[in-house]
């Protein structure tokens, strides 16, 4: 098992190697930039957060996404796991990033620049772990770094919102704020972001269903439920809001069982909002059967990942093993104190 600290050191070495390999032309400094960002896990409050209810989200403190920018060729060339080629021809999956790059270069007044933008992500895409927001943050940081222009969090948030709005209409901003804060946060759309201290002994298992999550469709589905059955919608999101508030208190008092119960109850409410699916529900059942205190989907749902809260590392390892034996495509253990993840 490679700890997240070891992984971070390994990634840092790779960045150093990359910088060493970039040539300096004619004594002039070549344009080059670097940006990175971590991912996030939503502990409580996905979907209801879009409608003003609170949410709690935690960052991974190891580097999830790294972006390197260097002067290159003619136009903008994108190098990612999914696509290598001109920015103009990038596939729909990357349209959010495409618009973000165009807008960031416009803000920087560098629209005519020739660049290669390399994106390395260790966060699985479309799994509710904040990969799209983390890619956006890393790209903006790298572009500002390349032109040695200071970037404040407000500008960064505004730029990242461009890509997020394309990925799923009307994002709450939770993903980007968690990634930018680097701390566990208690968040309410447009009104409140509080960093929270977590002194909690629980250990969380994150398990990938292997099915791409569909945040945009899930968010739209909830909107339709709101239009068709407002009273059920309102009651459901208010109950998720109450459970999120209870969780916040229980995180501070180290009451693992309470947090677990709130998570499982929230999963039932998310089922009512039709953002769960049978892959998620199977993994939730397996986690509960093998000793988790609570389990639920995390992120947009309709595929993606589940989180299962365990009282200690031993139980978490066991739950993780059982999840892998019962259909999970990958698992990570998230130490809630360290905010680090390992496979
Ligand atoms: C997606 O990670 C979280 C959702 O609540 C959407 C949002 O907050 O914008 C489903």
Coordinates of C-alpha atoms and ligand atoms in Angstrom, one line a residue:
X1 CA 0.0 0.0 0.0
X2 CA 1.5 3.3 -1.0
X3 CA 0.7 6.1 1.5
X4 CA -0.5 9.4 0.2
X5 CA 2.7 11.0 1.6
X6 CA 4.8 8.7 -0.5
X7 CA 2.7 9.4 -3.5
X8 CA 3.0 13.1 -3.0
X9 CA 6.8 12.8 -2.9
X10 CA 6.8 10.6 -6.0
X11 CA 4.7 13.2 -7.9
X12 CA 6.9 16.0 -6.7
X13 CA 9.9 14.2 -8.2
X14 CA 8.1 13.9 -11.5
X15 CA 7.4 17.6 -11.6
X16 CA 11.1 18.3 -10.9
X17 CA 12.0 15.9 -13.8
X18 CA 9.6 17.7 -16.1
X19 CA 11.1 21.1 -15.3
X20 CA 14.6 19.8 -15.8
X21 CA 13.6 18.5 -19.2
X22 CA 12.3 21.8 -20.5
X23 CA 14.9 23.6 -22.6
X24 CA 15.7 27.3 -22.1
X25 CA 15.9 28.8 -25.6
X26 CA 18.4 31.5 -26.7
X27 CA 19.1 32.5 -23.1
X28 CA 15.4 33.6 -22.8
X29 CA 13.1 31.9 -20.3
X30 CA 10.7 29.7 -22.0
X31 CA 7.0 30.1 -21.0
X32 CA 6.3 27.3 -18.6
X33 CA 3.8 27.0 -15.8
X34 CA 2.6 24.4 -13.2
X35 CA -0.6 24.1 -11.3
X36 CA -2.1 21.4 -9.1
X37 CA -5.3 20.6 -7.2
X38 CA -6.7 17.9 -5.0
X39 CA -10.1 16.2 -5.3
X40 CA -12.9 16.2 -2.8
X41 CA -15.4 13.9 -1.2
X42 CA -18.9 15.1 -0.3
X43 CA -19.7 13.7 3.1
X44 CA -23.2 15.0 3.3
X45 CA -25.6 17.3 1.4
X46 CA -25.1 16.6 -2.3
X47 CA -28.1 17.7 -4.4
X48 CA -29.9 19.4 -1.5
X49 CA -26.9 21.9 -1.5
X50 CA -28.1 23.1 -4.9
X51 CA -31.3 24.3 -3.2
X52 CA -29.7 26.2 -0.3
X53 CA -29.3 23.3 2.2
X54 CA -25.9 22.9 3.9
X55 CA -23.3 20.4 2.8
X56 CA -20.1 19.0 4.3
X57 CA -17.2 18.2 2.0
X58 CA -13.6 17.1 2.6
X59 CA -10.5 17.5 0.4
X60 CA -7.9 14.9 -0.3
X61 CA -4.7 16.6 0.7
X62 CA -2.5 14.7 -1.8
X63 CA -2.1 16.1 -5.3
X64 CA -4.9 14.8 -7.5
X65 CA -4.4 16.7 -10.7
X66 CA -1.3 18.3 -12.1
X67 CA -1.1 20.6 -15.1
X68 CA 2.0 21.7 -16.9
X69 CA 2.0 24.5 -19.5
X70 CA 4.8 25.1 -21.9
X71 CA 5.4 27.2 -25.1
X72 CA 4.8 24.9 -28.0
X73 CA 3.8 24.6 -31.7
X74 CA 1.1 26.6 -33.2
X75 CA -2.1 27.3 -31.3
X76 CA -3.1 25.4 -28.2
X77 CA -2.4 21.7 -27.9
X78 CA -4.0 19.6 -25.2
X79 CA -2.5 16.4 -23.8
X80 CA -4.8 14.4 -21.5
X81 CA -5.6 10.8 -20.8
X82 CA -8.7 11.1 -23.0
X83 CA -7.5 13.3 -25.8
X84 CA -4.3 14.5 -27.4
X85 CA -4.8 17.2 -30.0
X86 CA -5.8 20.7 -30.8
X87 CA -7.9 22.5 -28.3
X88 CA -10.3 23.5 -31.0
X89 CA -11.1 19.9 -31.9
X90 CA -11.5 18.6 -28.3
X91 CA -14.3 16.2 -27.6
X92 CA -17.5 17.2 -25.8
X93 CA -16.2 15.8 -22.5
X94 CA -13.6 18.5 -22.5
X95 CA -15.7 21.4 -23.6
X96 CA -15.8 22.8 -20.1
X97 CA -12.0 22.9 -19.9
X98 CA -11.8 24.2 -23.5
X99 CA -14.0 27.3 -22.6
X100 CA -12.1 27.7 -19.4
X101 CA -8.7 27.8 -21.2
X102 CA -10.0 30.3 -23.8
X103 CA -11.5 32.5 -21.1
X104 CA -8.4 32.4 -18.9
X105 CA -6.1 33.3 -21.8
X106 CA -8.5 36.2 -22.6
X107 CA -8.3 37.4 -19.0
X108 CA -4.5 37.1 -19.2
X109 CA -4.5 39.0 -22.5
X110 CA -2.6 36.1 -24.1
X111 CA -5.2 34.9 -26.7
X112 CA -2.6 34.5 -29.5
X113 CA -0.1 32.4 -27.5
X114 CA 1.1 28.9 -28.6
X115 CA 1.0 26.4 -25.8
X116 CA 1.0 22.8 -24.9
X117 CA -1.2 22.1 -21.9
X118 CA -0.6 18.7 -20.2
X119 CA -3.1 17.5 -17.7
X120 CA -2.3 14.5 -15.5
X121 CA -5.1 13.4 -13.2
X122 CA -5.1 10.6 -10.6
X123 CA -8.7 11.3 -9.8
X124 CA -11.0 9.0 -11.7
X125 CA -13.2 11.1 -13.9
X126 CA -17.0 11.2 -13.5
X127 CA -17.0 9.4 -10.2
X128 CA -18.2 12.2 -8.0
X129 CA -14.7 12.9 -6.6
X130 CA -14.3 16.4 -7.9
X131 CA -12.2 15.5 -10.9
X132 CA -13.7 18.2 -13.2
X133 CA -13.3 21.0 -10.7
X134 CA -9.8 19.9 -9.7
X135 CA -8.7 19.8 -13.4
X136 CA -10.1 23.4 -13.8
X137 CA -8.3 24.7 -10.7
X138 CA -5.0 23.1 -11.8
X139 CA -5.3 24.5 -15.4
X140 CA -6.0 28.0 -14.2
X141 CA -3.2 27.9 -11.7
X142 CA -0.8 26.6 -14.4
X143 CA -1.8 29.3 -16.9
X144 CA -1.4 32.1 -14.3
X145 CA 1.9 30.6 -13.2
X146 CA 3.2 30.5 -16.8
X147 CA 2.7 34.3 -17.2
X148 CA 3.8 35.0 -13.6
X149 CA 0.5 36.7 -12.8
X150 CA -0.8 36.5 -9.2
X151 CA -4.1 34.7 -8.9
X152 CA -6.4 35.3 -6.0
X153 CA -9.1 32.8 -4.9
X154 CA -12.0 35.1 -6.1
X155 CA -10.6 35.2 -9.7
X156 CA -9.9 31.5 -9.6
X157 CA -13.4 30.7 -8.4
X158 CA -15.0 32.8 -11.1
X159 CA -13.0 31.1 -13.8
X160 CA -13.6 27.6 -12.5
X161 CA -17.3 28.4 -12.4
X162 CA -17.2 28.7 -16.3
X163 CA -16.2 25.1 -16.7
X164 CA -18.4 23.8 -13.9
X165 CA -21.5 25.5 -15.5
X166 CA -20.8 23.6 -18.7
X167 CA -20.3 20.3 -16.9
X168 CA -23.5 20.6 -15.0
X169 CA -25.9 23.5 -15.2
X170 CA -26.3 25.7 -12.1
X171 CA -23.5 24.2 -9.9
X172 CA -23.6 25.0 -6.2
X173 CA -19.9 25.8 -6.2
X174 CA -19.3 23.2 -3.5
X175 CA -16.7 21.2 -5.4
X176 CA -14.6 24.2 -6.4
X177 CA -14.8 25.7 -2.9
X178 CA -13.7 22.5 -1.2
X179 CA -10.8 22.1 -3.5
X180 CA -9.7 25.8 -3.1
X181 CA -10.1 25.7 0.7
X182 CA -8.0 22.5 1.2
X183 CA -9.9 22.1 4.5
X184 CA -13.2 20.3 5.4
X185 CA -15.9 22.8 4.8
X186 CA -19.5 23.4 5.9
X187 CA -21.0 25.1 2.9
X188 CA -24.2 26.8 1.9
X189 CA -24.6 28.0 -1.7
X190 CA -23.9 31.8 -2.1
X191 CA -24.1 32.4 1.6
X192 CA -21.7 30.5 3.9
X193 CA -18.4 28.7 3.7
X194 CA -17.0 27.7 7.1
X195 CA -13.8 25.7 7.5
X196 CA -14.5 23.0 10.1
X197 CA -12.0 21.3 12.4
X198 CA -12.5 17.5 12.3
X199 CA -11.2 15.6 15.2
X200 CA -12.8 12.4 14.3
X201 CA -11.6 8.8 14.6
X202 CA -13.7 7.5 11.8
X203 CA -12.1 6.0 8.7
X204 CA -13.9 6.2 5.4
X205 CA -13.8 3.7 2.6
X206 CA -14.5 5.2 -0.8
X207 CA -15.6 2.6 -3.4
X208 CA -16.0 3.1 -7.1
X209 CA -19.0 1.4 -8.7
X210 CA -17.0 1.5 -12.0
X211 CA -20.0 3.2 -13.6
X212 CA -19.5 6.8 -14.8
X213 CA -21.6 9.1 -12.7
X214 CA -24.0 11.4 -14.5
X215 CA -24.1 14.6 -12.4
X216 CA -25.7 16.7 -15.0
X217 CA -28.6 14.2 -15.6
X218 CA -28.9 13.6 -11.8
X219 CA -29.2 17.4 -11.1
X220 CA -31.8 17.8 -13.9
X221 CA -33.7 14.8 -12.6
X222 CA -34.0 16.3 -9.1
X223 CA -35.2 19.6 -10.7
X224 CA -38.0 17.6 -12.5
X225 CA -39.0 16.0 -9.2
X226 CA -39.2 19.5 -7.7
X227 CA -41.5 20.6 -10.5
X228 CA -43.7 17.4 -10.4
X229 CA -43.9 16.8 -6.6
X230 CA -42.9 19.9 -4.7
X231 CA -44.0 18.8 -1.3
X232 CA -42.1 15.5 -1.4
X233 CA -39.0 17.3 -2.8
X234 CA -39.2 20.0 -0.1
X235 CA -39.6 17.5 2.7
X236 CA -36.7 15.4 1.4
X237 CA -34.2 18.1 0.9
X238 CA -35.1 19.6 4.3
X239 CA -34.5 16.3 6.0
X240 CA -31.1 15.9 4.2
X241 CA -30.3 19.4 5.5
X242 CA -31.2 18.4 9.1
X243 CA -29.1 15.3 8.9
X244 CA -26.2 17.4 7.6
X245 CA -26.5 19.7 10.5
X246 CA -26.6 16.7 12.9
X247 CA -23.5 15.3 11.2
X248 CA -21.6 18.6 11.7
X249 CA -22.2 18.4 15.4
X250 CA -21.3 14.7 15.6
X251 CA -18.0 15.3 13.7
X252 CA -17.0 17.7 16.4
X253 CA -17.9 15.4 19.3
X254 CA -16.4 12.3 17.6
X255 CA -19.7 10.4 17.5
X256 CA -19.0 7.9 14.7
X257 CA -22.2 6.0 15.1
X258 CA -24.3 9.1 14.8
X259 CA -22.5 10.2 11.6
X260 CA -23.0 6.7 10.2
X261 CA -26.7 6.6 10.9
X262 CA -27.1 10.1 9.3
X263 CA -25.3 8.9 6.3
X264 CA -27.5 5.8 5.8
X265 CA -30.6 7.8 6.3
X266 CA -29.4 10.3 3.8
X267 CA -28.8 7.5 1.3
X268 CA -32.6 6.6 1.6
X269 CA -33.5 10.2 1.0
X270 CA -31.2 10.4 -2.1
X271 CA -33.0 7.3 -3.4
X272 CA -36.2 9.2 -3.1
X273 CA -34.7 11.9 -5.3
X274 CA -33.8 9.1 -7.8
X275 CA -30.1 9.9 -7.9
X276 CA -29.0 6.5 -6.6
X277 CA -28.9 3.3 -8.7
X278 CA -28.6 -0.5 -8.2
X279 CA -24.7 -0.4 -8.4
X280 CA -24.6 2.1 -5.6
X281 CA -27.2 0.3 -3.5
X282 CA -25.4 -3.0 -3.8
X283 CA -22.1 -1.5 -2.5
X284 CA -24.0 0.3 0.3
X285 CA -25.5 -3.1 1.4
X286 CA -22.1 -4.9 1.2
X287 CA -20.5 -2.1 3.3
X288 CA -23.2 -2.3 6.0
X289 CA -23.1 -6.1 6.1
X290 CA -19.4 -6.1 6.8
X291 CA -19.3 -3.6 9.6
X292 CA -19.6 0.0 8.3
X293 CA -21.4 2.4 10.6
X294 CA -23.1 4.0 7.6
X295 CA -22.9 4.3 3.9
X296 CA -24.2 6.5 1.1
X297 CA -23.4 7.7 -2.4
X298 CA -21.1 10.7 -2.8
X299 CA -21.3 13.4 -5.4
X300 CA -23.8 13.5 -8.2
X301 CA -24.8 9.9 -8.1
X302 CA -26.3 7.7 -10.8
X303 CA -23.1 5.7 -10.8
X304 CA -19.9 7.1 -9.3
X305 CA -18.7 6.3 -5.8
X306 CA -20.0 5.4 -2.4
X307 CA -18.5 6.2 0.9
X308 CA -18.7 3.9 3.9
X309 CA -17.8 5.1 7.4
X310 CA -15.9 2.7 9.6
X311 CA -15.0 3.0 13.3
X312 CA -11.3 2.1 12.7
X313 CA -8.7 1.2 10.1
X314 CA -9.1 -2.6 10.6
X315 CA -12.8 -2.5 9.9
X316 CA -12.2 -0.2 6.9
X317 CA -9.6 -2.6 5.4
X318 CA -12.1 -5.4 5.8
X319 CA -15.0 -3.4 4.3
X320 CA -12.7 -2.4 1.4
X321 CA -11.8 -6.0 0.7
X322 CA -15.4 -7.1 0.7
X323 CA -16.4 -4.2 -1.6
X324 CA -13.7 -5.2 -4.1
X325 CA -14.9 -8.8 -3.9
X326 CA -18.5 -7.7 -4.6
X327 CA -18.2 -5.5 -7.6
X328 CA -16.3 -2.3 -6.6
X329 CA -13.8 -1.5 -9.3
X330 CA -11.5 0.4 -6.9
X331 CA -11.4 1.4 -3.3
X332 CA -9.6 4.1 -1.3
X333 CA -9.3 4.5 2.4
X334 CA -9.7 8.0 3.6
X335 CA -8.2 8.8 7.0
X336 CA -10.5 11.6 8.3
X337 CA -7.9 13.0 10.6
X338 CA -5.1 13.1 8.0
X339 CA -7.4 13.9 5.0
X340 CA -5.2 11.6 3.0
X341 CA -6.1 8.7 0.8
X342 CA -4.5 5.5 -0.1
X343 CA -5.5 2.6 -2.3
Ligands
LIG1 C1 -21.7 17.4 -7.4 O1 -20.4 17.0 -7.0 C2 -22.6 17.9 -6.2 C3 -24.0 18.2 -6.6 O2 -24.6 18.6 -5.3 C4 -24.1 19.3 -7.6 C5 -23.6 20.7 -7.0 O3 -23.4 20.9 -5.8 O4 -23.4 21.6 -7.9 C6 -24.8 17.1 -7.1

